[in-house]
Amino acid sequence: MYNGGKIITGLIIFALIITAPFWLNIGQADEPPEISLDTPVINQLSEKECIESAEFMRSQHPQLLNDWRDQVVREGKTVYTSSSGKEYQISLDNTCLQCHSNRSEFCDACHAYTSVDPYCWDCHGGGIAK
């Protein structure tokens, strides 16, 4: 190995370049977005509650929406019974977006923060502003 010093130097430089984004961002956490619940429908509600708890919706809404999609398309089920026993229509447009009509301030803020590009909007939410 006649060029060992050059190879090792090259590998070190390569490793530094590849890991530079991690080193440069240490301690620079992004602040989570402020979610706006200021919509006409939510403001008119006497009891401001979603179909499930806020914690559940923050962590499990993607799975809930996927389950809803499968239940409607594959099983023909159109009613969701929440953990509180209330029944809701299984519909992104007619259930979720009735209250959360501020897509850019509610949905898109978190999706942009987490770098998620859901394909829900390919078919749903045509009546609300982006």
PDB file of C-alpha atoms in Angstrom:
ATOM      1  CA  MET A   1       0.000   0.000   0.000  1.00  0.00           C
ATOM      2  CA  TYR A   2       2.173   2.793  -1.354  1.00  0.00           C
ATOM      3  CA  ASN A   3      -0.509   5.512  -1.216  1.00  0.00           C
ATOM      4  CA  GLY A   4      -1.879   4.628   2.228  1.00  0.00           C
ATOM      5  CA  GLY A   5      -1.532   8.159   3.588  1.00  0.00           C
ATOM      6  CA  LYS A   6      -3.430   9.646   0.646  1.00  0.00           C
ATOM      7  CA  ILE A   7      -6.174   7.027   0.891  1.00  0.00           C
ATOM      8  CA  ILE A   8      -6.654   7.529   4.621  1.00  0.00           C
ATOM      9  CA  THR A   9      -6.648  11.325   4.207  1.00  0.00           C
ATOM     10  CA  GLY A  10      -9.209  11.005   1.408  1.00  0.00           C
ATOM     11  CA  LEU A  11     -11.426   8.753   3.532  1.00  0.00           C
ATOM     12  CA  ILE A  12     -11.291  11.193   6.447  1.00  0.00           C
ATOM     13  CA  ILE A  13     -12.200  14.129   4.181  1.00  0.00           C
ATOM     14  CA  PHE A  14     -15.009  12.064   2.631  1.00  0.00           C
ATOM     15  CA  ALA A  15     -16.361  11.131   6.088  1.00  0.00           C
ATOM     16  CA  LEU A  16     -16.256  14.776   7.204  1.00  0.00           C
ATOM     17  CA  ILE A  17     -18.122  15.947   4.107  1.00  0.00           C
ATOM     18  CA  ILE A  18     -20.779  13.240   4.432  1.00  0.00           C
ATOM     19  CA  THR A  19     -21.344  13.895   8.148  1.00  0.00           C
ATOM     20  CA  ALA A  20     -21.108  17.714   7.940  1.00  0.00           C
ATOM     21  CA  PRO A  21     -24.904  18.263   7.954  1.00  0.00           C
ATOM     22  CA  PHE A  22     -25.163  16.372  11.228  1.00  0.00           C
ATOM     23  CA  TRP A  23     -22.311  18.282  12.862  1.00  0.00           C
ATOM     24  CA  LEU A  24     -23.583  21.655  11.664  1.00  0.00           C
ATOM     25  CA  ASN A  25     -27.108  21.048  13.011  1.00  0.00           C
ATOM     26  CA  ILE A  26     -26.238  19.812  16.494  1.00  0.00           C
ATOM     27  CA  GLY A  27     -28.312  21.692  19.054  1.00  0.00           C
ATOM     28  CA  GLN A  28     -30.432  23.490  16.469  1.00  0.00           C
ATOM     29  CA  ALA A  29     -33.782  21.818  16.960  1.00  0.00           C
ATOM     30  CA  ASP A  30     -36.659  23.224  14.971  1.00  0.00           C
ATOM     31  CA  GLU A  31     -39.563  24.616  16.971  1.00  0.00           C
ATOM     32  CA  PRO A  32     -42.818  22.722  16.414  1.00  0.00           C
ATOM     33  CA  PRO A  33     -45.504  24.755  14.659  1.00  0.00           C
ATOM     34  CA  GLU A  34     -48.273  26.541  16.521  1.00  0.00           C
ATOM     35  CA  ILE A  35     -51.495  24.864  15.455  1.00  0.00           C
ATOM     36  CA  SER A  36     -54.455  27.152  14.892  1.00  0.00           C
ATOM     37  CA  LEU A  37     -57.850  25.845  15.960  1.00  0.00           C
ATOM     38  CA  ASP A  38     -59.440  29.168  15.079  1.00  0.00           C
ATOM     39  CA  THR A  39     -62.087  28.153  12.565  1.00  0.00           C
ATOM     40  CA  PRO A  40     -65.755  29.181  12.427  1.00  0.00           C
ATOM     41  CA  VAL A  41     -67.017  25.660  13.148  1.00  0.00           C
ATOM     42  CA  ILE A  42     -64.661  25.055  16.088  1.00  0.00           C
ATOM     43  CA  ASN A  43     -65.448  28.491  17.542  1.00  0.00           C
ATOM     44  CA  GLN A  44     -69.176  27.654  17.509  1.00  0.00           C
ATOM     45  CA  LEU A  45     -68.718  24.376  19.390  1.00  0.00           C
ATOM     46  CA  SER A  46     -69.693  24.497  23.040  1.00  0.00           C
ATOM     47  CA  GLU A  47     -67.408  21.547  23.799  1.00  0.00           C
ATOM     48  CA  LYS A  48     -64.242  21.626  21.716  1.00  0.00           C
ATOM     49  CA  GLU A  49     -63.378  17.981  21.183  1.00  0.00           C
ATOM     50  CA  CYS A  50     -62.270  15.918  18.227  1.00  0.00           C
ATOM     51  CA  ILE A  51     -63.429  12.401  17.418  1.00  0.00           C
ATOM     52  CA  GLU A  52     -60.641  11.098  19.688  1.00  0.00           C
ATOM     53  CA  SER A  53     -58.331  12.684  22.263  1.00  0.00           C
ATOM     54  CA  ALA A  54     -55.790  15.259  21.135  1.00  0.00           C
ATOM     55  CA  GLU A  55     -52.903  12.935  22.049  1.00  0.00           C
ATOM     56  CA  PHE A  56     -54.417  10.107  20.011  1.00  0.00           C
ATOM     57  CA  MET A  57     -55.010  12.367  17.024  1.00  0.00           C
ATOM     58  CA  ARG A  58     -51.462  13.779  17.121  1.00  0.00           C
ATOM     59  CA  SER A  59     -49.858  10.366  17.094  1.00  0.00           C
ATOM     60  CA  GLN A  60     -52.379   8.090  15.393  1.00  0.00           C
ATOM     61  CA  HIS A  61     -54.318  10.136  12.824  1.00  0.00           C
ATOM     62  CA  PRO A  62     -52.398   8.711   9.834  1.00  0.00           C
ATOM     63  CA  GLN A  63     -53.253   5.175  10.921  1.00  0.00           C
ATOM     64  CA  LEU A  64     -56.845   6.184  11.661  1.00  0.00           C
ATOM     65  CA  LEU A  65     -57.232   7.675   8.176  1.00  0.00           C
ATOM     66  CA  ASN A  66     -55.691   4.576   6.565  1.00  0.00           C
ATOM     67  CA  ASP A  67     -58.061   2.364   8.564  1.00  0.00           C
ATOM     68  CA  TRP A  68     -61.000   4.542   7.522  1.00  0.00           C
ATOM     69  CA  ARG A  69     -59.975   4.278   3.872  1.00  0.00           C
ATOM     70  CA  ASP A  70     -59.782   0.486   4.085  1.00  0.00           C
ATOM     71  CA  GLN A  71     -63.075   0.197   5.970  1.00  0.00           C
ATOM     72  CA  VAL A  72     -64.963   2.339   3.460  1.00  0.00           C
ATOM     73  CA  VAL A  73     -63.441   0.905   0.294  1.00  0.00           C
ATOM     74  CA  ARG A  74     -63.078  -2.757   1.257  1.00  0.00           C
ATOM     75  CA  GLU A  75     -65.808  -3.288   3.840  1.00  0.00           C
ATOM     76  CA  GLY A  76     -68.390  -0.640   2.922  1.00  0.00           C
ATOM     77  CA  LYS A  77     -68.394   0.644   6.511  1.00  0.00           C
ATOM     78  CA  THR A  78     -69.362   4.320   6.749  1.00  0.00           C
ATOM     79  CA  VAL A  79     -69.731   4.937  10.497  1.00  0.00           C
ATOM     80  CA  TYR A  80     -66.904   5.225  13.036  1.00  0.00           C
ATOM     81  CA  THR A  81     -67.567   4.727  16.736  1.00  0.00           C
ATOM     82  CA  SER A  82     -65.072   6.664  18.840  1.00  0.00           C
ATOM     83  CA  SER A  83     -63.650   5.549  22.167  1.00  0.00           C
ATOM     84  CA  SER A  84     -66.253   7.775  23.861  1.00  0.00           C
ATOM     85  CA  GLY A  85     -69.049   5.900  22.092  1.00  0.00           C
ATOM     86  CA  LYS A  86     -70.056   8.720  19.743  1.00  0.00           C
ATOM     87  CA  GLU A  87     -70.618   7.873  16.102  1.00  0.00           C
ATOM     88  CA  TYR A  88     -69.121   9.837  13.220  1.00  0.00           C
ATOM     89  CA  GLN A  89     -69.345   9.548   9.459  1.00  0.00           C
ATOM     90  CA  ILE A  90     -66.144   8.064   8.060  1.00  0.00           C
ATOM     91  CA  SER A  91     -65.180  10.918   5.779  1.00  0.00           C
ATOM     92  CA  LEU A  92     -62.137  13.148   5.601  1.00  0.00           C
ATOM     93  CA  ASP A  93     -64.152  15.832   3.803  1.00  0.00           C
ATOM     94  CA  ASN A  94     -67.344  15.676   5.868  1.00  0.00           C
ATOM     95  CA  THR A  95     -65.953  14.887   9.310  1.00  0.00           C
ATOM     96  CA  CYS A  96     -62.360  16.092   9.698  1.00  0.00           C
ATOM     97  CA  LEU A  97     -62.383  19.034   7.313  1.00  0.00           C
ATOM     98  CA  GLN A  98     -65.719  20.331   8.590  1.00  0.00           C
ATOM     99  CA  CYS A  99     -63.941  21.590  11.708  1.00  0.00           C
ATOM    100  CA  HIS A 100     -60.353  21.767  10.470  1.00  0.00           C
ATOM    101  CA  SER A 101     -61.042  23.897   7.418  1.00  0.00           C
ATOM    102  CA  ASN A 102     -57.801  25.876   7.765  1.00  0.00           C
ATOM    103  CA  ARG A 103     -55.609  23.379   5.933  1.00  0.00           C
ATOM    104  CA  SER A 104     -52.534  25.620   5.616  1.00  0.00           C
ATOM    105  CA  GLU A 105     -52.535  26.500   9.321  1.00  0.00           C
ATOM    106  CA  PHE A 106     -53.603  23.118  10.661  1.00  0.00           C
ATOM    107  CA  CYS A 107     -52.649  20.225   8.378  1.00  0.00           C
ATOM    108  CA  ASP A 108     -49.861  21.660   6.251  1.00  0.00           C
ATOM    109  CA  ALA A 109     -48.007  23.251   9.182  1.00  0.00           C
ATOM    110  CA  CYS A 110     -47.320  19.900  10.864  1.00  0.00           C
ATOM    111  CA  HIS A 111     -46.824  18.007   7.622  1.00  0.00           C
ATOM    112  CA  ALA A 112     -44.179  20.523   6.514  1.00  0.00           C
ATOM    113  CA  TYR A 113     -42.500  20.397   9.945  1.00  0.00           C
ATOM    114  CA  THR A 114     -42.237  16.601   9.755  1.00  0.00           C
ATOM    115  CA  SER A 115     -41.428  16.564   6.007  1.00  0.00           C
ATOM    116  CA  VAL A 116     -44.485  14.482   5.197  1.00  0.00           C
ATOM    117  CA  ASP A 117     -46.302  14.800   1.883  1.00  0.00           C
ATOM    118  CA  PRO A 118     -49.593  12.918   2.316  1.00  0.00           C
ATOM    119  CA  TYR A 119     -51.490  11.950  -0.780  1.00  0.00           C
ATOM    120  CA  CYS A 120     -54.880  12.602   0.881  1.00  0.00           C
ATOM    121  CA  TRP A 121     -55.157  15.896  -0.973  1.00  0.00           C
ATOM    122  CA  ASP A 122     -54.996  14.177  -4.356  1.00  0.00           C
ATOM    123  CA  CYS A 123     -58.687  13.351  -3.921  1.00  0.00           C
ATOM    124  CA  HIS A 124     -59.904  15.123  -0.766  1.00  0.00           C
ATOM    125  CA  GLY A 125     -60.167  18.661   0.482  1.00  0.00           C
ATOM    126  CA  GLY A 126     -61.025  20.270  -2.825  1.00  0.00           C
ATOM    127  CA  GLY A 127     -63.365  22.708  -1.098  1.00  0.00           C
ATOM    128  CA  ILE A 128     -60.868  24.130   1.372  1.00  0.00           C
ATOM    129  CA  ALA A 129     -58.110  26.598   0.741  1.00  0.00           C
ATOM    130  CA  LYS A 130     -54.564  25.331   0.724  1.00  0.00           C
TER     131      LYS A 130
END
